[in-house]
XYZ file of N, CA and C in Angstrom:
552
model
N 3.735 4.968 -17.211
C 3.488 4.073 -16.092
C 4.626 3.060 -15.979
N 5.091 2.834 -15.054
C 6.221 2.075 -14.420
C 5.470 0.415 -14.971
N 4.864 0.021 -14.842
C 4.165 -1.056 -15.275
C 4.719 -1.926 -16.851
N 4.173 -0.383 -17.555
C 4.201 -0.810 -19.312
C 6.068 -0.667 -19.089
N 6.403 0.150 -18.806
C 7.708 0.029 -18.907
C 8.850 -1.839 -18.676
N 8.098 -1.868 -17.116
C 8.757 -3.416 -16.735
C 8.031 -4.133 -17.606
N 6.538 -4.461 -18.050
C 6.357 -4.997 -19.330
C 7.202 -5.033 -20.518
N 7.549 -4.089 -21.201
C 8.490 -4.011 -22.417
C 9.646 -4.885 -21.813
N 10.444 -4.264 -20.873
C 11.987 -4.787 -20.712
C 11.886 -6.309 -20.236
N 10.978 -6.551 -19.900
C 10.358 -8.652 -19.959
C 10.363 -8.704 -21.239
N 9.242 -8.127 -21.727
C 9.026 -9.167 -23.218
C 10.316 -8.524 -24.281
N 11.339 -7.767 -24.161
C 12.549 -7.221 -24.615
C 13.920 -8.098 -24.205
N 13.614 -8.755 -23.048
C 14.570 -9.524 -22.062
C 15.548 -8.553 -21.791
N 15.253 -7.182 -21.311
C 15.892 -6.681 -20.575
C 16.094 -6.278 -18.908
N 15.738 -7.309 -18.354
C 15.217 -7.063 -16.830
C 16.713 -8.215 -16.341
N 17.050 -8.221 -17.124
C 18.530 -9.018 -16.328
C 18.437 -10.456 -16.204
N 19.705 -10.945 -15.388
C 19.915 -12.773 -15.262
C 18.350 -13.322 -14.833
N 17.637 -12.495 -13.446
C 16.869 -13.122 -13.148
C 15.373 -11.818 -13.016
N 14.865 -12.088 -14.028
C 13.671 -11.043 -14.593
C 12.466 -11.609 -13.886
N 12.012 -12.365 -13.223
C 11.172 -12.828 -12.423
C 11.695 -11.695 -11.014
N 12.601 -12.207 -10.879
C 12.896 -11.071 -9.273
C 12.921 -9.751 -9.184
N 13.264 -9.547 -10.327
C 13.161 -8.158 -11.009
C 11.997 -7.574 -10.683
N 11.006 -8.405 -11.790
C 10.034 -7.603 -12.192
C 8.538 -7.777 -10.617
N 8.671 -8.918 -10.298
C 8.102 -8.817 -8.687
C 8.781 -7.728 -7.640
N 9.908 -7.564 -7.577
C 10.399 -6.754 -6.654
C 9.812 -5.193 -6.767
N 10.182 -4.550 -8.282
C 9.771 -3.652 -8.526
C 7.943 -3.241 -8.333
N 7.217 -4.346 -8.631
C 6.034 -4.230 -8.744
C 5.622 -3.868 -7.633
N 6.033 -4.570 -6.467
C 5.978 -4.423 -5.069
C 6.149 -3.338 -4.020
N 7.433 -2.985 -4.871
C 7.716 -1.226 -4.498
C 7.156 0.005 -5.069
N 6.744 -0.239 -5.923
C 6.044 0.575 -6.727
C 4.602 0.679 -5.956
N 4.443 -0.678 -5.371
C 2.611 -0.485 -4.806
C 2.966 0.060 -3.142
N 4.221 -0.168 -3.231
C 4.340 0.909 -1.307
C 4.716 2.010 -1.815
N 5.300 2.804 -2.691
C 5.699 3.572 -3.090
C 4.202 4.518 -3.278
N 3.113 4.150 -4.066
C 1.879 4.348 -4.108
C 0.975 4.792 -3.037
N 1.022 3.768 -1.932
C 0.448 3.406 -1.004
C 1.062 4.787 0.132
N 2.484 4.796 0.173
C 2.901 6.048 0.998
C 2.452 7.433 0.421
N 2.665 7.636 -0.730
C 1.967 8.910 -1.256
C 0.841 8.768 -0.769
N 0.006 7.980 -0.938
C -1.882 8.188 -0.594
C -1.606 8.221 0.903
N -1.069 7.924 1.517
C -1.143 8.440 2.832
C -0.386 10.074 3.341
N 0.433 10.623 2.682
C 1.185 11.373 2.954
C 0.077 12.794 2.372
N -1.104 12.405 1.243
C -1.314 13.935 0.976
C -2.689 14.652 1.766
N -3.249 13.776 3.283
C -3.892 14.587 3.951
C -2.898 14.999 4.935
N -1.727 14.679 5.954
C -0.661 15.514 6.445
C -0.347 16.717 5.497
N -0.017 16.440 4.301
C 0.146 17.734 3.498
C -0.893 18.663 3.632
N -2.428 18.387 3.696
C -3.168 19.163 4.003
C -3.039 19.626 4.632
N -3.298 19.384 5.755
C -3.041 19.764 6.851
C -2.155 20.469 7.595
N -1.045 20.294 7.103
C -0.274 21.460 7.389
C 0.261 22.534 6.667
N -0.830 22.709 5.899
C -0.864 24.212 5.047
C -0.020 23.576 3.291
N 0.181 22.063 3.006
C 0.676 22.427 1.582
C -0.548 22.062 0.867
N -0.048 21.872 -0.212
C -0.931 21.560 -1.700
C -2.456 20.888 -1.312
N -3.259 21.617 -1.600
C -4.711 20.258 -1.836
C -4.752 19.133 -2.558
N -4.010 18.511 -2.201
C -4.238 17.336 -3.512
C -5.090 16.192 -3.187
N -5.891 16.622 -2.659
C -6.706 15.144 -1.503
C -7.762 14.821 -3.024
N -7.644 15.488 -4.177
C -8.408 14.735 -5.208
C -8.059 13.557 -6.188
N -6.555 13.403 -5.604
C -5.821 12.621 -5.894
C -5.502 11.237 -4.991
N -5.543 11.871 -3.431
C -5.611 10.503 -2.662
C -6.143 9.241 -3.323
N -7.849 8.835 -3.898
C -8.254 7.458 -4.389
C -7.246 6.976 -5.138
N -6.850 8.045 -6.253
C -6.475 7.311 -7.395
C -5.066 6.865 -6.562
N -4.178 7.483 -6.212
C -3.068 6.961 -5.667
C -3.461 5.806 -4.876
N -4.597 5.545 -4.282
C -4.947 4.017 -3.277
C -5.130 3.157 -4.297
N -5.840 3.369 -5.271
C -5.811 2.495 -6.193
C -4.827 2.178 -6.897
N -3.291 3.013 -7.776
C -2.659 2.491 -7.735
C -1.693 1.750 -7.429
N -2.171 2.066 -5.959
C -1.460 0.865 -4.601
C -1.515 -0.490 -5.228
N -3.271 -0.343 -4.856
C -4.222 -1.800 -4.990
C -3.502 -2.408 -6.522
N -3.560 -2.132 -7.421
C -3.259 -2.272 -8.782
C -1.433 -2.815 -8.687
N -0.522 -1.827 -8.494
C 0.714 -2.676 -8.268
C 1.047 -3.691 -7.558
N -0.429 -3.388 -6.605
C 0.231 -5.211 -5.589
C -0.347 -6.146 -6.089
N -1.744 -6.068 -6.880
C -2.365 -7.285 -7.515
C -1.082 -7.467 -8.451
N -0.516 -6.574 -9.751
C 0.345 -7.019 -9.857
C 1.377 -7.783 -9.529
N 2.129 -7.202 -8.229
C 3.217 -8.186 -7.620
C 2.634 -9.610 -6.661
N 1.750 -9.757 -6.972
C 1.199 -11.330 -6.435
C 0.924 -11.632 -7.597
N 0.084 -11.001 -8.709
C -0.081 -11.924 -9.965
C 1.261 -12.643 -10.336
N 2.751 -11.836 -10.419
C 3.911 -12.199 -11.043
C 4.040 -13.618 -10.157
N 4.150 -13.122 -8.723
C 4.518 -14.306 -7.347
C 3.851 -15.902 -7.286
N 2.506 -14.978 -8.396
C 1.624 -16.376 -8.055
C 1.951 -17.443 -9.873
N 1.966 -16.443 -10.512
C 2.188 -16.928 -12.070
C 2.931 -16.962 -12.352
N 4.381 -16.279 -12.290
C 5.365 -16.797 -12.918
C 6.296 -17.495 -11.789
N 6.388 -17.037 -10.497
C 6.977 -17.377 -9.421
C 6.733 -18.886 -9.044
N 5.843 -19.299 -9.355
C 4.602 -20.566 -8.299
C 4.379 -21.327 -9.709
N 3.911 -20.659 -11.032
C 3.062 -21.492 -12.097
C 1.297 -21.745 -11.447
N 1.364 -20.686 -10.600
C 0.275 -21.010 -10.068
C -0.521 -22.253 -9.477
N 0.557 -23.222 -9.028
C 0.563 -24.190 -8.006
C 0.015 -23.504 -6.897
N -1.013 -24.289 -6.898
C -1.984 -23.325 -5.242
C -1.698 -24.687 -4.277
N -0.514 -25.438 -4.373
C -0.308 -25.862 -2.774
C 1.034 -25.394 -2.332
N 1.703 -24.750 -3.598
C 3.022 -24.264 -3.749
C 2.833 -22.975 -2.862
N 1.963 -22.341 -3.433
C 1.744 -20.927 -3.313
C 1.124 -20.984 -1.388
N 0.240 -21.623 -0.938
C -0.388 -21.955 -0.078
C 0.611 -22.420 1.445
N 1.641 -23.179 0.844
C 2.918 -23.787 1.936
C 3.913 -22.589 1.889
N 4.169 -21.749 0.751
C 4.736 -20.495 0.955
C 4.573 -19.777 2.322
N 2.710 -19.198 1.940
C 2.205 -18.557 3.101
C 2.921 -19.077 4.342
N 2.196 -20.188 4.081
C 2.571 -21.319 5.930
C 3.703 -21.302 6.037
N 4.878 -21.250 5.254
C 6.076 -21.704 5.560
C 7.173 -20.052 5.901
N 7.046 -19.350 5.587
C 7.732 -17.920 5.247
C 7.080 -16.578 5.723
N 7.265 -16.454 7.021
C 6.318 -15.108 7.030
C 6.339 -13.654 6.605
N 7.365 -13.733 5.647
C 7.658 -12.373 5.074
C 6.273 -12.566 3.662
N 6.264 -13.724 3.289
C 4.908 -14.278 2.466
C 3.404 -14.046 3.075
N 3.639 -14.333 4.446
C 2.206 -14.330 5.010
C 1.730 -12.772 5.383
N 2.937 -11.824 5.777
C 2.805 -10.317 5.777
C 1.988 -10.053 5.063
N 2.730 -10.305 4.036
C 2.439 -9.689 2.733
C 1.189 -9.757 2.089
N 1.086 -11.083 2.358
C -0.384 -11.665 2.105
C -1.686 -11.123 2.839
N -1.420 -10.855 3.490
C -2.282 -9.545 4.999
C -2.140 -8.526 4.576
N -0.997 -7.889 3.951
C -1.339 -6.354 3.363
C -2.413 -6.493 1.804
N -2.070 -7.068 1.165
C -2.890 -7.371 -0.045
C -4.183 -7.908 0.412
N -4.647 -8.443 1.375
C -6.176 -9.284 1.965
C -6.652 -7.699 2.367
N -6.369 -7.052 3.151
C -6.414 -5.701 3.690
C -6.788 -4.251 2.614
N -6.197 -4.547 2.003
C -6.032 -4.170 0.465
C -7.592 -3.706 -0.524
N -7.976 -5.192 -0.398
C -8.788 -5.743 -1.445
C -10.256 -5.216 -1.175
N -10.928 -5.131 0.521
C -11.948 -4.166 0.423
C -11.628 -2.752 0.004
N -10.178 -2.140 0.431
C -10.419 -0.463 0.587
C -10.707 -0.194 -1.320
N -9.900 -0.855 -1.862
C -10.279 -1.167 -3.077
C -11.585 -1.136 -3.634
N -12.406 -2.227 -3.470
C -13.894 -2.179 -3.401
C -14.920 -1.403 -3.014
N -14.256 -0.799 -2.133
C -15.556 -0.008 -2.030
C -14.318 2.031 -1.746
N -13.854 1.634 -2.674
C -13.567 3.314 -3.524
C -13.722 3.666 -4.694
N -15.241 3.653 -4.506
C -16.012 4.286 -5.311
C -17.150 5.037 -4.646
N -17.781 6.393 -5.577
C -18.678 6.961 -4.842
C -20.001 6.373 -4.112
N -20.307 5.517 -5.128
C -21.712 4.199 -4.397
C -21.785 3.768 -3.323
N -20.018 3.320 -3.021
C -20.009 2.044 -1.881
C -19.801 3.216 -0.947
N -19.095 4.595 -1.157
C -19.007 5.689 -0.036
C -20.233 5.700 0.784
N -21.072 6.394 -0.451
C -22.389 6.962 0.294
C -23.391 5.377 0.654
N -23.049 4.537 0.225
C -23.719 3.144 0.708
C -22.989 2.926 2.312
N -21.736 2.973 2.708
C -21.283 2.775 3.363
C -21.027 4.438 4.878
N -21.328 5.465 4.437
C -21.676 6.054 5.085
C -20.616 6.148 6.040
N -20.953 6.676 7.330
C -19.436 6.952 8.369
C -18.771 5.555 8.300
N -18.969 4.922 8.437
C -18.408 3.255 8.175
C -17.153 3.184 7.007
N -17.642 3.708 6.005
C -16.270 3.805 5.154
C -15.429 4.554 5.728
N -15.256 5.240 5.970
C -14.379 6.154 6.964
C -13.269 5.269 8.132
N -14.604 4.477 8.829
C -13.597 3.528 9.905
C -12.790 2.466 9.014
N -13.755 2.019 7.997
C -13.007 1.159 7.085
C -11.878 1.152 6.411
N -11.576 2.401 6.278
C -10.513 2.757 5.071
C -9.307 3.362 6.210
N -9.517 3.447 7.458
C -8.229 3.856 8.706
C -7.505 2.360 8.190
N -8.223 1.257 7.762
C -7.271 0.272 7.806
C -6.168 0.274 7.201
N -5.914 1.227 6.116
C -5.043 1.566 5.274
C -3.635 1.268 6.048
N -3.556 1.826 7.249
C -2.560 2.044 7.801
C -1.885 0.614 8.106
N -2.651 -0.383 8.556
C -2.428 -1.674 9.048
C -1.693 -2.910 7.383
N -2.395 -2.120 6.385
C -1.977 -2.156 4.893
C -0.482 -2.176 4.942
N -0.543 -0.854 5.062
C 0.997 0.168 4.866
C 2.086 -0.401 5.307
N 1.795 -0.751 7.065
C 2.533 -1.453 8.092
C 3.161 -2.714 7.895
N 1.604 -3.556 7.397
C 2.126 -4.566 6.716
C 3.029 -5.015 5.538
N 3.128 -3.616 4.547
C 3.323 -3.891 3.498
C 4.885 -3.669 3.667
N 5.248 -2.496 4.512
C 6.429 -2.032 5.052
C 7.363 -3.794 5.558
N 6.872 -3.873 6.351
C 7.232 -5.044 6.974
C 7.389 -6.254 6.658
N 6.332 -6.489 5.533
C 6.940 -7.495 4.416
C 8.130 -7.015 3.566
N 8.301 -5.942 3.005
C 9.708 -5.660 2.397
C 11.029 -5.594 3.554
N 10.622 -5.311 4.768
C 11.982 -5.681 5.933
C 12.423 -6.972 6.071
N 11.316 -7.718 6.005
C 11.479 -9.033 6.416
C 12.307 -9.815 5.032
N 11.949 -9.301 3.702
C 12.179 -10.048 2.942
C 13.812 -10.413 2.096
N 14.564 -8.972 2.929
C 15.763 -8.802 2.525
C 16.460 -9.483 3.388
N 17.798 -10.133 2.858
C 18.042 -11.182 3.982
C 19.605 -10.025 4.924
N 19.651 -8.278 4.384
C 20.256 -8.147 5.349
C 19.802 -6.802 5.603
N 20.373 -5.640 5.961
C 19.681 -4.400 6.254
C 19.959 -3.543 5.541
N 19.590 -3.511 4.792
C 19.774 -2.129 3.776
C 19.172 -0.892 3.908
N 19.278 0.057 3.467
C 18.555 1.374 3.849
C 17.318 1.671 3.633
N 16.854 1.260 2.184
C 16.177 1.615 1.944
C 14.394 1.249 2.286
N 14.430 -0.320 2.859
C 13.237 -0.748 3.744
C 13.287 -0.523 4.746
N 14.084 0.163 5.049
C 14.346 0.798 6.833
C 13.430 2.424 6.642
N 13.820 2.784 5.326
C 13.325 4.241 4.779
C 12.003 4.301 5.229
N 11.452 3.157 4.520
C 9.856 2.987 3.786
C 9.308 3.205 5.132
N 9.861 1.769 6.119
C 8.933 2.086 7.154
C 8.798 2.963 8.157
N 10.127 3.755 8.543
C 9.962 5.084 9.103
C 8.915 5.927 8.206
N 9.052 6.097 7.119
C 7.896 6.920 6.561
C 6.507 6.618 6.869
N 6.066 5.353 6.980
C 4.618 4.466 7.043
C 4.348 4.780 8.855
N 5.762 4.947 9.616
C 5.321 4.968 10.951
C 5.442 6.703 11.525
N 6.121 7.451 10.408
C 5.647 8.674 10.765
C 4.599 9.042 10.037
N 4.155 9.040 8.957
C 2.520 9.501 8.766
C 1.558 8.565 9.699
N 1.832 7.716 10.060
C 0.820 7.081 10.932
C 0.900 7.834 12.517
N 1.666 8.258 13.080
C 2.404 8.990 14.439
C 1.727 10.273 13.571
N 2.009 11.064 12.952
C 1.022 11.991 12.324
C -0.295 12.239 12.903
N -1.242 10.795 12.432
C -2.459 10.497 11.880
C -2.825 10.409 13.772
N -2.083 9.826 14.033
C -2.234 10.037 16.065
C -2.441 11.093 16.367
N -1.330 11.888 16.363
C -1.204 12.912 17.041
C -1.889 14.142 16.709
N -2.228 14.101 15.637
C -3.577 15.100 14.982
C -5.025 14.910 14.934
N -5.268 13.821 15.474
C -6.650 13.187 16.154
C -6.857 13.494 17.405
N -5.294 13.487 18.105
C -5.478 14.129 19.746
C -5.538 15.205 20.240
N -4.905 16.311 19.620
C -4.346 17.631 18.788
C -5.947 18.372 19.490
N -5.393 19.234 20.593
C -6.799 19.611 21.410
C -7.021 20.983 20.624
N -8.165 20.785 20.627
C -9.715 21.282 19.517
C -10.091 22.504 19.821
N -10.135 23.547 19.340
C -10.813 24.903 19.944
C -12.506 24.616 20.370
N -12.945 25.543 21.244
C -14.683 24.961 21.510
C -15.319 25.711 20.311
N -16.196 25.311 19.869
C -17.178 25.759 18.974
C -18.206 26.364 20.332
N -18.455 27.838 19.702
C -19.152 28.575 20.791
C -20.919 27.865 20.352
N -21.876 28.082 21.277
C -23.206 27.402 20.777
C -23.701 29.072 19.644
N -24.252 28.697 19.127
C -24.868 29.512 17.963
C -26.470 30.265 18.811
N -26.007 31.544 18.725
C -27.021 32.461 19.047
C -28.227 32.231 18.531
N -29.239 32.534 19.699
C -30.855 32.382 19.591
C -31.439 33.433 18.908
């Protein structure tokens, strides 16, 4: 796990001059990095590759899990956990407040992925968990915003987040053969 790894090279002091930026940055990418796989393996279904849709949760969850991470670092080692520090951030920086909307967004699909809250929640989880995308978007868009010039690679992320989502469109509209009525 990418995790225990940036763990060791902190408490090793190998994460470089500035191991706070380091180790938030990575955490961060690692939870879009996450977050795009769990979206990418019902398109795979769907168009004839691998079944891996038994894998989708766990990949949402280790979304959820690297971004609590990269706010735990933001909020604890970044802040000292000054909650007016952390709070005027939001207000002041909106690549902070994004971000803060993808992780708020986050935190039910989280909660209720599990089988209980499924079948408790019924077609409803279903509408609930489309939010993913608004997640993704957000999460995309906080890493654009946060670089102060254009580099490739948050340009990458979010073409990816806006073609599985253009996907997720266009295969909802994607006209339907009739189901004939079933003989008497």
């Amino acid at each position: 796990m990418p995790a225990v790894l940036y763990f060791y090279w902190g408490v090793t002091d190998q994460l470089g001059a500035d191991p706070q930026n380091i180790l938030e940055r990575a955490l961060g990418l690692w939870a879009l990095r996450f977050l795009i796989a769990s979206l990418a393996i019902t398109p795979l279904r769907q168009l004839g590759g691998p079944n891996l849709i038994r894998y989708r949760r766990a990949l949402g969850l280790l979304a959820f899990y690297y971004a609590s991470l990269h706010l735990t670092t933001y909020m604890l080692i970044d802040k000292g956990l000054d909650l007016n520090a952390i709070i005027a951030d939001i207000i002041k920086r909106p690549y902070i407040t994004v971000g803060m909307l993808a992780f708020t967004v986050l935190v039910p699909l989280a909660i209720t992925s599990n089988g209980p809250m499924i079948r408790r929640l019924g077609a409803n989880w279903r509408k609930l968990h489309r939010l993913v995308y608004l997640a993704a978007a957000a999460a995309a868009l906080h890493f654009i915003m946060l670089v102060k010039v254009w580099p490739l690679e948050p340009l990458i992320y979010a073409a990816l987040v806006a073609a599985l989502l253009l996907f997720r469109v266009a295969w909802s509209l994607r006209p339907r053969p009739q189901r004939r009525a079933a003989a008497n």
